[in-house]
Amino acid sequence: MEDRKYSDGLDDLSGRYLTFYIDEVIYSLPLGHIIEIINMQHITHIPGVPHYVKGIVNLRGKVVPVSDVRLKFGQPERPHDDKTCIIVTTINDMQVGLIVDSVAEVVTLDKNQMAAPPKAGKRMGESYLDSIATLNDKVILNIDCTKFFQADMAELFVHEN
Amino acid sequence: MSAIDPGMEALLETFVYESNTMLEQLDEILLDSERAQNISHENIDSIFRIMHTVKGSAAMMGFSAISSLGHAVEDVFFIVRETPDKLTKVFSDLFDLVFQSSDFLKREVERVTSPNYEEGDPSALVERLHHLAAVMKGQSPLEETASSAAAKSAAAGSDMANADELHKIRVFFEDDSQMENMRAFMLLTQLANCCDILESVPAHPESDSSLCADIIKNGFLIMCRPLDSLSDVIKIIENSLNIKSYEIIHDEEASFQAAESADASEGKGETSEAKTSAAAAGASGKTAAAGSKQSLISVNQAKLDMLMDLVGEIVTAESMVASNPDLKGLKLDNFTKSVRELRKLTDELQDVVMSIRMVPLTGTFQKMNRIVRDMTKKLDKKVELVTFGGETEVDKTINDTIADPFMHMIRNAIDHAIESPEERLALGKPEAGTITLNARNAGGEILIDVADDGRGLDTEKILIKARNNGLLTKPESEYTDKEIFQMIMLPGFSTNAEVTEYSGRGVGMDVVRKNIEKVGGSISIHSVKKEGTTFTIKIPLTLAIVDGMNISVGDTVFTLPITSIKQSFNITDPSQVLHNTDGTEMILLRGECYPIIRLHDHFNISTERTQVMEGIMIQVESGNSIACLFADELLGEYQVVVKPFPTFFNKYNLKGHGLSGCSILGDGSISLILDVGNLMNLS
């Protein structure tokens, strides 16, 4: 019984997602990749990086890079307000902060609530999607963290050449 | 296969560390001896001792591959010690074999920590060692094993006749060896293989740890009837770790005691004993020297890193307090005094922590000897390695990072650069090539030359190769020699047509450069055709904390290392700035002309101060070049803790943009640390 309880505790994270807004669109990230949510703070700009990489922040003595999800999705920049915040994520032991318009809630999504994204999409944002889910008549776009950053790397590689 | 008992993990760490140190020592001795074409008595004893300790601890950890090979090497050196005159017959064979064995052991030791460790098979090496031993004895392999065993058991030889009787042996463990009951149990388990009757007092030592006291006081009594001979039993006891002494209790005779010294202070007795009779050999040779008791301790590097980080935090916190904005404009004499005191102490603390992390380059240089030896043998070239400045100290992290690049460069040098002896003689060069490693301090940096007197870099070949690989970015005629040399460090470049065992995978120099840049170093190449090539590596003395001048540009704060600043000044008259024909700006200072680098332009930062009169000029120097940086204002001198950029930025080559890292300032904001050398190269 004891063991069972522990494994449930771990499984808990796997079906759960943090949803956030970019404009009126709801996106979500798997909870397992998320470390914390912090308020907007002063970002030190780094020269020579793509425009959506806003710079670095000091997260309790740790230097963490910050990307703007809006810009990454090819949407226009928007002034930050008091709802704008940074979701600190971890992928491959690398911490990256993501600037989003606002954070909504943590939801539990079932596999059968999700649909695969269309294969023939042309806009770049779609290539980061893992699946599309519907919950209470709302559409949630689930972002695949690995794709989100891998595409980033691949894109850079092309730039370098 | 042999999953490590969780309780053994702490021991395992010590085992790996000790064995590695010992094996390195072994290599050193072997190299020295091979060069001298002779092994001194002390060295034979050292080798013996090393192999014995490695073997013993491996046996205790249950690594039979390591212990059996260690045993075979030990056997060979036993014969060497007994009959040094036989050595000349097999000298080079012996060394090759022992080197191979040492490699095997190193590999095994490295692997034991991996979770799914499977023991390698040393039997081929063991076989050859046995054969060698036989050759030295002038006997066939089979006979030799028997006689070697006989020689070893000479001490106990007289007991052989009584093999059928029940022998009583009392074993005493070393003081402070701890867990005596477990050690006793382990001994019993080992003995179980060669005895058909085996009893002990106390009977089940493993069952109760309170028996320790008893074992310490009265010793551990073993009663056994050996399958073969008592000597086997004694051998096992002698080979066990942490046994201080043992005595064989004869029914009528007075007990004779073969005290085993495990203390190095008794090492002297051991050597003299070694020279005497075979009777003594059985016991003395088995001495496990626990290493001389110096006041040195080995510390887990992670702890040192943590300490370093903490000191970094303290330095930051200290500036945070001392230059706290709340204190602005207040007159605080006593506070200032205390802050100065604190500053002094943190400086000292920092120096001490730094010095802890400093290690001399000797170790790394030593390892190169081994590579040179192996490669020259394989490739049939003659190469001598000359090292200078091995006592130069660098940060441990740097030391670890540069070992691989060195290895690559030396392999490259031997493989590609140094010609074959015939070729060299034909060219009028000495038959043996020379590779020089020269380390020296230069200000806050360390320069290390890796020089060879080989054929030098062939610019034409490099160009052709670069063209074939599509690495050229401008017409070939426009490349200077220096630029061409740099090409060999581009990814995917390899001049050797054939891939050899040692080099030529086309990743070599690229990896070398990357590794050196990782620790904030740089590498330059100088080469003269037919005369040789010199790689000069420049690495910072330490990574962690620099004295820096903070300057602001717009709302970005940069930190300039103080060592690179020559002076700063204001421009009072815009006409001081001259314009080059290509539009770049220059300034005339005391009759010399220097380029101006506008930081806001270079980093594309918006600022209101774009007129030269409004900001400040900072004259900086790196290597031989000098330039003037234009910034908004100086913010003051701080000690900053260098933090590398997050790995996320690896792709963007920030170093190439003139940034070497970042640092967290007293107010929690981040400054970017400028790399003056790269900054100037760019402009």
Short mmCIF file of N, CA and C in Angstrom, two decimals, chain B residues 165-296:
data_model
loop_
_atom_site.label_atom_id
_atom_site.label_comp_id
_atom_site.label_asym_id
_atom_site.label_seq_id
_atom_site.Cartn_x
_atom_site.Cartn_y
_atom_site.Cartn_z
N GLU B 165 46.86 -31.75 10.29
CA GLU B 165 46.42 -31.38 11.62
C GLU B 165 45.58 -30.12 11.62
N LEU B 166 44.91 -29.92 12.74
CA LEU B 166 44.13 -28.71 12.90
C LEU B 166 45.06 -27.60 13.36
N HIS B 167 45.14 -26.53 12.56
CA HIS B 167 46.03 -25.44 12.93
C HIS B 167 45.26 -24.36 13.66
N LYS B 168 45.96 -23.75 14.60
CA LYS B 168 45.33 -22.64 15.30
C LYS B 168 46.09 -21.37 14.96
N ILE B 169 45.35 -20.39 14.51
CA ILE B 169 46.01 -19.12 14.18
C ILE B 169 45.27 -18.01 14.91
N ARG B 170 46.03 -17.17 15.56
CA ARG B 170 45.39 -16.05 16.25
C ARG B 170 45.72 -14.79 15.46
N VAL B 171 44.66 -14.08 15.12
CA VAL B 171 44.84 -12.89 14.28
C VAL B 171 44.49 -11.64 15.08
N PHE B 172 45.36 -10.65 14.99
CA PHE B 172 45.05 -9.36 15.61
C PHE B 172 44.85 -8.32 14.51
N PHE B 173 43.79 -7.53 14.69
CA PHE B 173 43.54 -6.48 13.69
C PHE B 173 44.23 -5.20 14.11
N GLU B 174 44.43 -4.34 13.13
CA GLU B 174 45.05 -3.06 13.40
C GLU B 174 44.22 -2.26 14.39
N ASP B 175 44.90 -1.45 15.17
CA ASP B 175 44.16 -0.57 16.06
C ASP B 175 43.32 0.35 15.20
N ASP B 176 42.17 0.70 15.66
CA ASP B 176 41.28 1.65 14.98
C ASP B 176 40.81 1.15 13.62
N SER B 177 40.95 -0.11 13.33
CA SER B 177 40.50 -0.53 12.00
C SER B 177 38.97 -0.60 11.95
N GLN B 178 38.33 -0.69 13.09
CA GLN B 178 36.88 -0.69 13.22
C GLN B 178 36.20 -1.87 12.55
N MET B 179 35.03 -2.15 12.99
CA MET B 179 34.23 -3.26 12.47
C MET B 179 35.03 -4.55 12.48
N GLU B 180 35.76 -4.79 13.57
CA GLU B 180 36.62 -5.95 13.63
C GLU B 180 35.83 -7.22 13.38
N ASN B 181 34.60 -7.26 13.88
CA ASN B 181 33.83 -8.48 13.72
C ASN B 181 33.56 -8.77 12.24
N MET B 182 33.28 -7.69 11.48
CA MET B 182 33.02 -7.89 10.06
C MET B 182 34.30 -8.30 9.33
N ARG B 183 35.39 -7.70 9.75
CA ARG B 183 36.66 -8.04 9.12
C ARG B 183 36.99 -9.51 9.39
N ALA B 184 36.70 -9.93 10.61
CA ALA B 184 36.95 -11.31 10.96
C ALA B 184 36.09 -12.23 10.10
N PHE B 185 34.86 -11.82 9.94
CA PHE B 185 33.93 -12.63 9.14
C PHE B 185 34.41 -12.72 7.69
N MET B 186 34.87 -11.58 7.17
CA MET B 186 35.36 -11.58 5.80
C MET B 186 36.55 -12.51 5.65
N LEU B 187 37.38 -12.49 6.66
CA LEU B 187 38.55 -13.36 6.64
C LEU B 187 38.11 -14.82 6.61
N LEU B 188 37.13 -15.12 7.42
CA LEU B 188 36.63 -16.50 7.46
C LEU B 188 36.09 -16.93 6.11
N THR B 189 35.34 -16.02 5.50
CA THR B 189 34.75 -16.35 4.20
C THR B 189 35.84 -16.65 3.19
N GLN B 190 36.90 -15.85 3.26
CA GLN B 190 37.99 -16.07 2.32
C GLN B 190 38.67 -17.40 2.57
N LEU B 191 38.80 -17.69 3.85
CA LEU B 191 39.49 -18.93 4.20
C LEU B 191 38.67 -20.17 3.85
N ALA B 192 37.36 -20.00 3.83
CA ALA B 192 36.48 -21.15 3.63
C ALA B 192 36.81 -21.92 2.36
N ASN B 193 37.37 -21.21 1.37
CA ASN B 193 37.67 -21.85 0.10
C ASN B 193 38.80 -22.86 0.19
N CYS B 194 39.68 -22.68 1.14
CA CYS B 194 40.85 -23.55 1.11
C CYS B 194 40.96 -24.42 2.37
N CYS B 195 39.92 -24.44 3.14
CA CYS B 195 39.98 -25.29 4.32
C CYS B 195 38.75 -26.20 4.36
N ASP B 196 38.93 -27.43 4.76
CA ASP B 196 37.73 -28.27 4.85
C ASP B 196 37.14 -28.25 6.25
N ILE B 197 37.96 -27.92 7.23
CA ILE B 197 37.40 -27.71 8.57
C ILE B 197 37.78 -26.31 8.98
N LEU B 198 36.81 -25.55 9.38
CA LEU B 198 37.11 -24.17 9.73
C LEU B 198 36.24 -23.75 10.90
N GLU B 199 36.92 -23.43 11.99
CA GLU B 199 36.17 -22.96 13.15
C GLU B 199 36.84 -21.72 13.67
N SER B 200 36.10 -20.98 14.47
CA SER B 200 36.71 -19.77 14.99
C SER B 200 36.17 -19.45 16.37
N VAL B 201 36.91 -18.68 17.10
CA VAL B 201 36.46 -18.16 18.39
C VAL B 201 36.58 -16.67 18.32
N PRO B 202 35.56 -15.91 18.48
CA PRO B 202 34.15 -16.30 18.59
C PRO B 202 33.62 -16.97 17.31
N ALA B 203 32.61 -17.80 17.47
CA ALA B 203 32.18 -18.64 16.37
C ALA B 203 31.54 -17.87 15.23
N HIS B 204 30.66 -16.93 15.56
CA HIS B 204 29.99 -16.18 14.50
C HIS B 204 30.21 -14.69 14.70
N PRO B 205 31.37 -14.22 14.28
CA PRO B 205 31.73 -12.84 14.59
C PRO B 205 30.75 -11.83 13.96
N GLU B 206 30.14 -12.21 12.84
CA GLU B 206 29.31 -11.23 12.14
C GLU B 206 27.99 -10.97 12.86
N SER B 207 27.63 -11.90 13.76
CA SER B 207 26.30 -11.82 14.34
C SER B 207 26.16 -10.72 15.38
N ASP B 208 27.27 -10.32 15.96
CA ASP B 208 27.15 -9.40 17.08
C ASP B 208 28.32 -8.42 17.07
N SER B 209 28.00 -7.14 16.92
CA SER B 209 29.09 -6.17 16.82
C SER B 209 29.78 -5.95 18.17
N SER B 210 29.13 -6.40 19.24
CA SER B 210 29.78 -6.21 20.54
C SER B 210 30.99 -7.13 20.69
N LEU B 211 31.10 -8.08 19.77
CA LEU B 211 32.25 -8.98 19.83
C LEU B 211 33.54 -8.27 19.45
N CYS B 212 33.40 -7.08 18.87
CA CYS B 212 34.56 -6.30 18.45
C CYS B 212 35.57 -6.18 19.58
N ALA B 213 35.04 -5.77 20.73
CA ALA B 213 35.92 -5.52 21.88
C ALA B 213 36.70 -6.78 22.21
N ASP B 214 36.01 -7.90 22.17
CA ASP B 214 36.62 -9.18 22.47
C ASP B 214 37.73 -9.49 21.47
N ILE B 215 37.42 -9.24 20.20
CA ILE B 215 38.39 -9.55 19.15
C ILE B 215 39.61 -8.65 19.29
N ILE B 216 39.34 -7.40 19.64
CA ILE B 216 40.46 -6.47 19.80
C ILE B 216 41.37 -6.96 20.93
N LYS B 217 40.74 -7.40 21.99
CA LYS B 217 41.50 -7.75 23.18
C LYS B 217 42.23 -9.10 23.01
N ASN B 218 41.48 -10.10 22.63
CA ASN B 218 42.06 -11.45 22.62
C ASN B 218 42.49 -11.92 21.24
N GLY B 219 42.23 -11.10 20.27
CA GLY B 219 42.53 -11.56 18.93
C GLY B 219 41.43 -12.48 18.43
N PHE B 220 41.54 -12.87 17.19
CA PHE B 220 40.51 -13.70 16.56
C PHE B 220 41.16 -15.06 16.30
N LEU B 221 40.62 -16.07 16.95
CA LEU B 221 41.26 -17.38 16.86
C LEU B 221 40.61 -18.20 15.74
N ILE B 222 41.45 -18.65 14.84
CA ILE B 222 40.94 -19.46 13.74
C ILE B 222 41.51 -20.87 13.88
N MET B 223 40.64 -21.86 13.79
CA MET B 223 41.12 -23.23 13.80
C MET B 223 40.72 -23.85 12.47
N CYS B 224 41.69 -24.35 11.77
CA CYS B 224 41.34 -24.84 10.45
C CYS B 224 42.19 -26.04 10.05
N ARG B 225 41.66 -26.82 9.12
CA ARG B 225 42.49 -27.84 8.50
C ARG B 225 42.53 -27.51 7.01
N PRO B 226 43.66 -27.07 6.52
CA PRO B 226 43.74 -26.62 5.12
C PRO B 226 43.56 -27.79 4.17
N LEU B 227 42.99 -27.53 3.03
CA LEU B 227 42.85 -28.54 1.99
C LEU B 227 44.21 -28.89 1.44
N ASP B 228 44.99 -27.85 1.23
CA ASP B 228 46.26 -28.02 0.55
C ASP B 228 47.41 -27.93 1.55
N SER B 229 47.78 -26.72 1.86
CA SER B 229 48.82 -26.57 2.86
C SER B 229 48.51 -25.33 3.68
N LEU B 230 49.13 -25.24 4.81
CA LEU B 230 48.89 -24.13 5.69
C LEU B 230 49.32 -22.81 5.04
N SER B 231 50.30 -22.93 4.15
CA SER B 231 50.82 -21.71 3.56
C SER B 231 49.73 -20.93 2.81
N ASP B 232 48.81 -21.68 2.21
CA ASP B 232 47.70 -21.00 1.52
C ASP B 232 46.91 -20.15 2.49
N VAL B 233 46.65 -20.76 3.62
CA VAL B 233 45.87 -20.05 4.63
C VAL B 233 46.60 -18.80 5.07
N ILE B 234 47.88 -18.97 5.30
CA ILE B 234 48.66 -17.84 5.79
C ILE B 234 48.71 -16.73 4.74
N LYS B 235 48.81 -17.18 3.50
CA LYS B 235 48.83 -16.20 2.42
C LYS B 235 47.57 -15.36 2.47
N ILE B 236 46.45 -16.00 2.64
CA ILE B 236 45.19 -15.27 2.67
C ILE B 236 45.16 -14.29 3.84
N ILE B 237 45.64 -14.77 4.96
CA ILE B 237 45.64 -13.90 6.14
C ILE B 237 46.55 -12.70 5.89
N GLU B 238 47.69 -12.99 5.32
CA GLU B 238 48.63 -11.91 5.07
C GLU B 238 48.04 -10.90 4.09
N ASN B 239 47.29 -11.41 3.15
CA ASN B 239 46.75 -10.52 2.13
C ASN B 239 45.56 -9.70 2.60
N SER B 240 45.00 -10.09 3.69
CA SER B 240 43.84 -9.36 4.17
C SER B 240 44.26 -8.00 4.70
N LEU B 241 43.37 -7.07 4.56
CA LEU B 241 43.68 -5.71 4.99
C LEU B 241 43.55 -5.60 6.50
N ASN B 242 44.22 -4.62 7.03
CA ASN B 242 44.05 -4.22 8.41
C ASN B 242 44.42 -5.28 9.44
N ILE B 243 45.23 -6.21 9.02
CA ILE B 243 45.66 -7.19 10.00
C ILE B 243 47.02 -6.76 10.56
N LYS B 244 47.06 -6.59 11.84
CA LYS B 244 48.29 -6.09 12.43
C LYS B 244 49.30 -7.23 12.54
N SER B 245 48.86 -8.30 13.10
CA SER B 245 49.77 -9.43 13.25
C SER B 245 48.97 -10.72 13.36
N TYR B 246 49.66 -11.78 13.16
CA TYR B 246 48.99 -13.07 13.39
C TYR B 246 50.01 -14.02 14.00
N GLU B 247 49.56 -14.98 14.72
CA GLU B 247 50.49 -15.97 15.23
C GLU B 247 49.91 -17.36 15.04
N ILE B 248 50.80 -18.25 14.72
CA ILE B 248 50.36 -19.63 14.56
C ILE B 248 50.68 -20.35 15.87
N ILE B 249 49.65 -20.89 16.44
CA ILE B 249 49.84 -21.52 17.75
C ILE B 249 50.10 -23.00 17.55
N HIS B 250 51.31 -23.41 17.86
CA HIS B 250 51.64 -24.82 17.74
C HIS B 250 51.35 -25.52 19.06
N ASP B 251 51.05 -26.76 18.92
CA ASP B 251 50.65 -27.48 20.12
C ASP B 251 51.77 -27.53 21.16
N GLU B 252 52.96 -27.89 20.67
CA GLU B 252 54.03 -27.98 21.66
C GLU B 252 54.99 -26.79 21.57
N GLU B 253 55.31 -26.40 20.33
CA GLU B 253 56.32 -25.36 20.17
C GLU B 253 55.83 -24.02 20.71
N ALA B 254 56.78 -23.20 20.98
CA ALA B 254 56.40 -21.83 21.34
C ALA B 254 55.87 -21.13 20.09
N SER B 255 54.95 -20.28 20.29
CA SER B 255 54.35 -19.64 19.12
C SER B 255 55.35 -18.70 18.46
N PHE B 256 55.30 -18.73 17.16
CA PHE B 256 56.19 -17.81 16.46
C PHE B 256 55.31 -16.76 15.77
N GLN B 257 55.79 -15.65 15.86
CA GLN B 257 54.95 -14.54 15.43
C GLN B 257 55.56 -13.83 14.23
N ALA B 258 54.74 -13.67 13.26
CA ALA B 258 55.19 -12.90 12.10
C ALA B 258 54.44 -11.58 12.10
N ALA B 259 55.09 -10.65 12.68
CA ALA B 259 54.40 -9.36 12.79
C ALA B 259 54.39 -8.68 11.44
N GLU B 260 53.26 -8.19 11.14
CA GLU B 260 53.17 -7.49 9.87
C GLU B 260 53.10 -6.01 10.14
N SER B 261 53.96 -5.32 9.54
CA SER B 261 53.92 -3.88 9.77
C SER B 261 53.08 -3.25 8.68
N ALA B 262 52.15 -2.47 9.10
CA ALA B 262 51.33 -1.78 8.12
C ALA B 262 51.68 -0.30 8.14
N ASP B 263 52.62 0.00 8.99
CA ASP B 263 52.96 1.40 9.15
C ASP B 263 54.19 1.72 8.31
N ALA B 264 54.16 2.85 7.62
CA ALA B 264 55.27 3.17 6.75
C ALA B 264 56.52 3.47 7.54
N SER B 265 56.35 3.83 8.80
CA SER B 265 57.53 4.13 9.60
C SER B 265 58.38 2.88 9.77
N GLU B 266 57.77 1.74 9.58
CA GLU B 266 58.51 0.51 9.67
C GLU B 266 59.02 0.06 8.33
N GLY B 267 58.80 0.92 7.33
CA GLY B 267 59.20 0.59 5.97
C GLY B 267 60.68 0.29 5.86
N LYS B 268 61.47 0.94 6.68
CA LYS B 268 62.89 0.75 6.64
C LYS B 268 63.22 -0.69 6.98
N GLY B 269 62.59 -1.14 8.03
CA GLY B 269 62.77 -2.51 8.44
C GLY B 269 62.37 -3.45 7.31
N GLU B 270 61.39 -3.04 6.61
CA GLU B 270 60.86 -3.88 5.55
C GLU B 270 61.88 -4.06 4.44
N THR B 271 62.52 -2.97 4.05
CA THR B 271 63.47 -3.09 2.96
C THR B 271 64.66 -3.94 3.32
N SER B 272 65.14 -3.76 4.52
CA SER B 272 66.30 -4.55 4.90
C SER B 272 65.90 -6.02 5.00
N GLU B 273 64.73 -6.22 5.47
CA GLU B 273 64.20 -7.56 5.58
C GLU B 273 64.12 -8.19 4.19
N ALA B 274 63.71 -7.35 3.26
CA ALA B 274 63.48 -7.84 1.91
C ALA B 274 64.74 -8.44 1.33
N LYS B 275 65.87 -7.86 1.71
CA LYS B 275 67.11 -8.31 1.11
C LYS B 275 67.60 -9.61 1.73
N THR B 276 67.12 -9.90 2.89
CA THR B 276 67.65 -11.08 3.58
C THR B 276 67.11 -12.38 3.04
N SER B 277 66.63 -13.20 3.86
CA SER B 277 66.36 -14.57 3.42
C SER B 277 64.95 -14.75 2.88
N ALA B 278 64.78 -15.87 2.25
CA ALA B 278 63.46 -16.20 1.73
C ALA B 278 62.46 -16.38 2.85
N ALA B 279 62.98 -16.74 4.01
CA ALA B 279 62.09 -16.96 5.14
C ALA B 279 61.34 -15.68 5.49
N ALA B 280 62.07 -14.59 5.42
CA ALA B 280 61.44 -13.32 5.75
C ALA B 280 60.53 -12.85 4.64
N ALA B 281 60.86 -13.28 3.43
CA ALA B 281 60.14 -12.76 2.27
C ALA B 281 58.65 -12.98 2.36
N GLY B 282 58.28 -14.14 2.85
CA GLY B 282 56.87 -14.48 2.91
C GLY B 282 56.06 -13.43 3.63
N ALA B 283 56.58 -12.98 4.74
CA ALA B 283 55.82 -12.04 5.54
C ALA B 283 56.04 -10.60 5.11
N SER B 284 57.28 -10.23 4.91
CA SER B 284 57.57 -8.81 4.74
C SER B 284 57.04 -8.27 3.42
N GLY B 285 57.13 -9.07 2.40
CA GLY B 285 56.70 -8.59 1.08
C GLY B 285 55.24 -8.25 1.05
N LYS B 286 54.52 -8.84 1.95
CA LYS B 286 53.09 -8.66 1.95
C LYS B 286 52.66 -7.37 2.64
N THR B 287 53.65 -6.66 3.11
CA THR B 287 53.34 -5.47 3.88
C THR B 287 52.44 -4.52 3.10
N ALA B 288 51.35 -4.20 3.70
CA ALA B 288 50.48 -3.20 3.07
C ALA B 288 50.79 -1.86 3.70
N ALA B 289 51.52 -1.06 2.99
CA ALA B 289 51.86 0.24 3.56
C ALA B 289 50.67 1.16 3.40
N ALA B 290 50.24 1.70 4.48
CA ALA B 290 49.07 2.56 4.42
C ALA B 290 49.43 3.97 3.99
N GLY B 291 50.65 4.14 3.52
CA GLY B 291 51.07 5.47 3.09
C GLY B 291 51.56 6.25 4.28
N SER B 292 52.58 7.06 4.05
CA SER B 292 53.16 7.79 5.17
C SER B 292 52.12 8.75 5.74
N LYS B 293 52.19 8.96 7.02
CA LYS B 293 51.18 9.78 7.67
C LYS B 293 51.55 11.25 7.56
N GLN B 294 51.29 11.82 6.41
CA GLN B 294 51.50 13.25 6.27
C GLN B 294 50.25 13.96 6.77
N SER B 295 50.39 15.25 7.01
CA SER B 295 49.19 15.95 7.45
C SER B 295 48.41 16.43 6.24
N LEU B 296 48.08 15.50 5.39
CA LEU B 296 47.28 15.82 4.21
C LEU B 296 45.96 15.09 4.31
#
